[in-house]
DNA sequence: AAATCTTCCAACCGCGTGGCC
DNA sequence: GGGCCACGCGGTTGGAAGATT
């Protein structure tokens, strides 16, 4: 069924893409490269808005996009990264080669969220202290100026709520100046992320949070989530088998994280 | 077999941000 | 400094496909 419609206001086509449109878009991007999306509809001869063209390319036509079910490794990584990053789908997808932010978001909304909510509802009163899930990391990578040493994390802030034994809460907002070395923004960002882990370690050291549980968490963080070196996602490096096969372990991890 | 319900995902929409003038 | 424009992101929606009654 052809569900494509013509927008009355802009006159551009909306709805499902046809094979012909895909072909035109693919040729255009192959010829001119990605970017300059405002020029793509004209260059490709498509009666589509630039947003629609960009989305179609990024989510469907781009080479090496992985289709099909998510592997247990991928699911595990999504769970971990979502715990750290929240709904930062593009960042999470960036750690999953071949997966798009839309894929990850859809998978989360349809598979994981539904399964995990009941887990979150479980009574965890036995835990005296915990790091709650409102740990928010806000790196906002946008475009990168070639002329300036723009930090990837220029507006980064990390907030963390620690629930104390007496029932009170303490919010920590961590704003850290980022060095202006432009060499590897990815390392900077992930290092900053791990700085947050270090703060947890420090809190554990002074006994303000549960040491044992957070040692487990921190070991996982340091082990699994390290800076991407040279643009290669280390978690998916060739030859790394990992020990994520048993998904039941991962559910335990999720429980631990909450 | 038909009707209804549920699931899933491609695509749309609105908004925040950065760059440029 | 302010306005405009383009890009990128996350939330939401619409409809096809599958499952259930």
mmCIF file of N, CA and C in Angstrom, chain A residues 102-173:
data_model
loop_
_atom_site.group_PDB
_atom_site.id
_atom_site.type_symbol
_atom_site.label_atom_id
_atom_site.label_comp_id
_atom_site.label_asym_id
_atom_site.label_seq_id
_atom_site.Cartn_x
_atom_site.Cartn_y
_atom_site.Cartn_z
ATOM 1 N N UNK A 102 17.634 5.714 16.103
ATOM 2 C CA UNK A 102 16.216 5.364 16.006
ATOM 3 C C UNK A 102 15.990 3.893 16.346
ATOM 4 N N UNK A 103 16.892 3.044 15.859
ATOM 5 C CA UNK A 103 16.790 1.615 16.169
ATOM 6 C C UNK A 103 16.855 1.386 17.679
ATOM 7 N N UNK A 104 17.851 2.014 18.279
ATOM 8 C CA UNK A 104 18.069 1.810 19.712
ATOM 9 C C UNK A 104 16.867 2.318 20.509
ATOM 10 N N UNK A 105 16.403 3.490 20.109
ATOM 11 C CA UNK A 105 15.253 4.091 20.795
ATOM 12 C C UNK A 105 14.019 3.192 20.672
ATOM 13 N N UNK A 106 13.773 2.744 19.452
ATOM 14 C CA UNK A 106 12.614 1.871 19.251
ATOM 15 C C UNK A 106 12.746 0.581 20.040
ATOM 16 N N UNK A 107 13.944 0.032 20.029
ATOM 17 C CA UNK A 107 14.143 -1.236 20.747
ATOM 18 C C UNK A 107 13.939 -1.035 22.245
ATOM 19 N N UNK A 108 14.449 0.078 22.727
ATOM 20 C CA UNK A 108 14.279 0.372 24.149
ATOM 21 C C UNK A 108 12.791 0.500 24.491
ATOM 22 N N UNK A 109 12.095 1.288 23.680
ATOM 23 C CA UNK A 109 10.691 1.561 23.981
ATOM 24 C C UNK A 109 9.820 0.315 23.870
ATOM 25 N N UNK A 110 10.157 -0.555 22.938
ATOM 26 C CA UNK A 110 9.278 -1.698 22.701
ATOM 27 C C UNK A 110 9.681 -2.943 23.477
ATOM 28 N N UNK A 111 10.986 -3.120 23.719
ATOM 29 C CA UNK A 111 11.431 -4.347 24.374
ATOM 30 C C UNK A 111 11.898 -4.131 25.813
ATOM 31 N N UNK A 112 12.827 -3.217 25.974
ATOM 32 C CA UNK A 112 13.524 -3.146 27.253
ATOM 33 C C UNK A 112 12.740 -2.412 28.326
ATOM 34 N N UNK A 113 12.181 -1.273 27.956
ATOM 35 C CA UNK A 113 11.488 -0.466 28.955
ATOM 36 C C UNK A 113 10.368 -1.261 29.620
ATOM 37 N N UNK A 114 9.634 -1.957 28.777
ATOM 38 C CA UNK A 114 8.486 -2.712 29.291
ATOM 39 C C UNK A 114 8.933 -3.795 30.276
ATOM 40 N N UNK A 115 10.083 -4.416 29.942
ATOM 41 C CA UNK A 115 10.542 -5.503 30.793
ATOM 42 C C UNK A 115 11.182 -4.995 32.075
ATOM 43 N N UNK A 116 11.765 -3.823 31.999
ATOM 44 C CA UNK A 116 12.539 -3.347 33.128
ATOM 45 C C UNK A 116 11.713 -2.595 34.157
ATOM 46 N N UNK A 117 10.625 -1.999 33.734
ATOM 47 C CA UNK A 117 9.810 -1.241 34.680
ATOM 48 C C UNK A 117 9.364 -2.100 35.857
ATOM 49 N N UNK A 118 8.887 -3.337 35.616
ATOM 50 C CA UNK A 118 8.509 -4.164 36.762
ATOM 51 C C UNK A 118 9.679 -4.403 37.711
ATOM 52 N N UNK A 119 10.873 -4.535 37.143
ATOM 53 C CA UNK A 119 12.044 -4.736 37.989
ATOM 54 C C UNK A 119 12.288 -3.529 38.875
ATOM 55 N N UNK A 120 12.086 -2.347 38.289
ATOM 56 C CA UNK A 120 12.349 -1.133 39.049
ATOM 57 C C UNK A 120 11.360 -0.973 40.186
ATOM 58 N N UNK A 121 10.202 -1.583 40.004
ATOM 59 C CA UNK A 121 9.166 -1.436 41.032
ATOM 60 C C UNK A 121 9.429 -2.329 42.231
ATOM 61 N N UNK A 122 10.329 -3.274 42.052
ATOM 62 C CA UNK A 122 10.578 -4.199 43.150
ATOM 63 C C UNK A 122 11.069 -3.441 44.384
ATOM 64 N N UNK A 123 10.683 -3.981 45.482
ATOM 65 C CA UNK A 123 11.054 -3.348 46.736
ATOM 66 C C UNK A 123 12.549 -3.480 46.973
ATOM 67 N N UNK A 124 13.184 -2.364 47.129
ATOM 68 C CA UNK A 124 14.619 -2.422 47.391
ATOM 69 C C UNK A 124 14.940 -1.693 48.698
ATOM 70 N N UNK A 125 13.971 -1.753 49.608
ATOM 71 C CA UNK A 125 14.165 -1.025 50.864
ATOM 72 C C UNK A 125 15.317 -1.586 51.678
ATOM 73 N N UNK A 126 15.683 -2.826 51.374
ATOM 74 C CA UNK A 126 16.762 -3.429 52.125
ATOM 75 C C UNK A 126 18.078 -2.702 51.884
ATOM 76 N N UNK A 127 18.123 -1.968 50.784
ATOM 77 C CA UNK A 127 19.358 -1.240 50.502
ATOM 78 C C UNK A 127 19.352 0.059 51.280
ATOM 79 N N UNK A 128 20.356 0.259 52.063
ATOM 80 C CA UNK A 128 20.417 1.470 52.866
ATOM 81 C C UNK A 128 20.636 2.683 51.978
ATOM 82 N N UNK A 129 21.548 2.540 51.041
ATOM 83 C CA UNK A 129 21.914 3.664 50.200
ATOM 84 C C UNK A 129 22.024 3.219 48.773
ATOM 85 N N UNK A 130 21.809 4.150 47.891
ATOM 86 C CA UNK A 130 21.978 3.830 46.472
ATOM 87 C C UNK A 130 22.239 5.101 45.695
ATOM 88 N N UNK A 131 22.853 4.905 44.529
ATOM 89 C CA UNK A 131 22.943 5.997 43.577
ATOM 90 C C UNK A 131 21.697 5.904 42.723
ATOM 91 N N UNK A 132 20.895 6.929 42.688
ATOM 92 C CA UNK A 132 19.646 6.853 41.952
ATOM 93 C C UNK A 132 19.875 7.089 40.481
ATOM 94 N N UNK A 133 18.819 6.803 39.684
ATOM 95 C CA UNK A 133 18.969 6.867 38.241
ATOM 96 C C UNK A 133 18.908 8.274 37.691
ATOM 97 N N UNK A 134 18.779 9.285 38.567
ATOM 98 C CA UNK A 134 18.775 10.623 38.008
ATOM 99 C C UNK A 134 20.182 11.183 37.894
ATOM 100 N N UNK A 135 21.113 10.291 37.614
ATOM 101 C CA UNK A 135 22.438 10.736 37.243
ATOM 102 C C UNK A 135 22.384 11.181 35.800
ATOM 103 N N UNK A 136 22.570 12.447 35.569
ATOM 104 C CA UNK A 136 22.382 12.986 34.232
ATOM 105 C C UNK A 136 23.721 13.471 33.683
ATOM 106 N N UNK A 137 24.066 12.963 32.554
ATOM 107 C CA UNK A 137 25.282 13.399 31.902
ATOM 108 C C UNK A 137 24.881 14.154 30.669
ATOM 109 N N UNK A 138 25.364 15.335 30.520
ATOM 110 C CA UNK A 138 24.886 16.151 29.408
ATOM 111 C C UNK A 138 25.994 16.662 28.504
ATOM 112 N N UNK A 139 26.650 15.779 27.825
ATOM 113 C CA UNK A 139 27.508 16.255 26.753
ATOM 114 C C UNK A 139 26.625 16.544 25.561
ATOM 115 N N UNK A 140 26.837 17.584 24.862
ATOM 116 C CA UNK A 140 25.981 17.911 23.730
ATOM 117 C C UNK A 140 26.831 18.112 22.492
ATOM 118 N N UNK A 141 27.389 17.043 21.981
ATOM 119 C CA UNK A 141 28.189 17.201 20.781
ATOM 120 C C UNK A 141 27.335 17.637 19.619
ATOM 121 N N UNK A 142 27.744 18.629 18.954
ATOM 122 C CA UNK A 142 26.988 19.077 17.788
ATOM 123 C C UNK A 142 27.920 19.043 16.589
ATOM 124 N N UNK A 143 28.107 20.175 15.985
ATOM 125 C CA UNK A 143 29.023 20.195 14.863
ATOM 126 C C UNK A 143 30.384 20.593 15.367
ATOM 127 N N UNK A 144 31.411 20.229 14.641
ATOM 128 C CA UNK A 144 32.758 20.498 15.067
ATOM 129 C C UNK A 144 33.399 21.501 14.122
ATOM 130 N N UNK A 145 33.711 22.607 14.692
ATOM 131 C CA UNK A 145 34.366 23.621 13.890
ATOM 132 C C UNK A 145 35.797 23.201 13.602
ATOM 133 N N UNK A 146 36.200 23.356 12.381
ATOM 134 C CA UNK A 146 37.565 22.991 12.018
ATOM 135 C C UNK A 146 38.543 24.068 12.451
ATOM 136 N N UNK A 147 38.028 25.253 12.692
ATOM 137 C CA UNK A 147 38.914 26.366 12.987
ATOM 138 C C UNK A 147 39.128 26.582 14.474
ATOM 139 N N UNK A 148 38.272 26.048 15.265
ATOM 140 C CA UNK A 148 38.343 26.316 16.694
ATOM 141 C C UNK A 148 38.496 25.027 17.465
ATOM 142 N N UNK A 149 39.097 25.182 18.609
ATOM 143 C CA UNK A 149 39.226 24.014 19.473
ATOM 144 C C UNK A 149 37.996 23.890 20.334
ATOM 145 N N UNK A 150 36.948 23.499 19.726
ATOM 146 C CA UNK A 150 35.683 23.398 20.450
ATOM 147 C C UNK A 150 35.651 22.109 21.235
ATOM 148 N N UNK A 151 35.399 22.240 22.512
ATOM 149 C CA UNK A 151 35.319 21.031 23.314
ATOM 150 C C UNK A 151 34.009 20.341 23.112
ATOM 151 N N UNK A 152 34.077 19.052 23.006
ATOM 152 C CA UNK A 152 32.869 18.244 22.871
ATOM 153 C C UNK A 152 31.970 18.418 24.069
ATOM 154 N N UNK A 153 32.565 18.662 25.211
ATOM 155 C CA UNK A 153 31.796 18.642 26.451
ATOM 156 C C UNK A 153 31.678 20.041 27.034
ATOM 157 N N UNK A 154 31.629 21.033 26.179
ATOM 158 C CA UNK A 154 31.695 22.386 26.693
ATOM 159 C C UNK A 154 30.563 22.720 27.641
ATOM 160 N N UNK A 155 29.442 22.113 27.462
ATOM 161 C CA UNK A 155 28.326 22.423 28.354
ATOM 162 C C UNK A 155 27.957 21.213 29.194
ATOM 163 N N UNK A 156 28.929 20.392 29.453
ATOM 164 C CA UNK A 156 28.660 19.179 30.207
ATOM 165 C C UNK A 156 28.363 19.519 31.661
ATOM 166 N N UNK A 157 27.407 18.850 32.195
ATOM 167 C CA UNK A 157 27.214 18.893 33.631
ATOM 168 C C UNK A 157 26.757 17.521 34.087
ATOM 169 N N UNK A 158 27.154 17.170 35.265
ATOM 170 C CA UNK A 158 26.753 15.883 35.801
ATOM 171 C C UNK A 158 26.102 16.127 37.149
ATOM 172 N N UNK A 159 24.895 15.645 37.306
ATOM 173 C CA UNK A 159 24.249 15.770 38.594
ATOM 174 C C UNK A 159 24.069 14.389 39.189
ATOM 175 N N UNK A 160 24.170 14.344 40.476
ATOM 176 C CA UNK A 160 24.091 13.054 41.131
ATOM 177 C C UNK A 160 23.375 13.240 42.455
ATOM 178 N N UNK A 161 22.401 12.429 42.715
ATOM 179 C CA UNK A 161 21.687 12.491 43.980
ATOM 180 C C UNK A 161 22.102 11.312 44.840
ATOM 181 N N UNK A 162 22.586 11.601 46.021
ATOM 182 C CA UNK A 162 22.950 10.539 46.947
ATOM 183 C C UNK A 162 21.928 10.513 48.071
ATOM 184 N N UNK A 163 21.310 9.386 48.240
ATOM 185 C CA UNK A 163 20.333 9.212 49.310
ATOM 186 C C UNK A 163 21.080 8.806 50.568
ATOM 187 N N UNK A 164 20.933 9.598 51.594
ATOM 188 C CA UNK A 164 21.644 9.325 52.830
ATOM 189 C C UNK A 164 20.833 8.413 53.739
ATOM 190 N N UNK A 165 21.539 7.946 54.753
ATOM 191 C CA UNK A 165 20.901 6.996 55.650
ATOM 192 C C UNK A 165 19.709 7.596 56.374
ATOM 193 N N UNK A 166 19.783 8.888 56.677
ATOM 194 C CA UNK A 166 18.696 9.510 57.434
ATOM 195 C C UNK A 166 17.516 9.895 56.544
ATOM 196 N N UNK A 167 17.580 9.499 55.267
ATOM 197 C CA UNK A 167 16.475 9.761 54.364
ATOM 198 C C UNK A 167 16.617 11.051 53.586
ATOM 199 N N UNK A 168 17.579 11.861 53.960
ATOM 200 C CA UNK A 168 17.768 13.095 53.218
ATOM 201 C C UNK A 168 18.516 12.830 51.922
ATOM 202 N N UNK A 169 18.460 13.799 51.041
ATOM 203 C CA UNK A 169 19.127 13.650 49.754
ATOM 204 C C UNK A 169 20.181 14.737 49.612
ATOM 205 N N UNK A 170 21.166 14.442 48.817
ATOM 206 C CA UNK A 170 22.180 15.435 48.539
ATOM 207 C C UNK A 170 22.438 15.468 47.040
ATOM 208 N N UNK A 171 22.249 16.630 46.450
ATOM 209 C CA UNK A 171 22.504 16.763 45.013
ATOM 210 C C UNK A 171 23.883 17.335 44.781
ATOM 211 N N UNK A 172 24.618 16.676 43.946
ATOM 212 C CA UNK A 172 25.922 17.183 43.547
ATOM 213 C C UNK A 172 25.875 17.542 42.078
ATOM 214 N N UNK A 173 26.261 18.750 41.770
ATOM 215 C CA UNK A 173 26.351 19.158 40.376
ATOM 216 C C UNK A 173 27.823 19.362 40.066
#
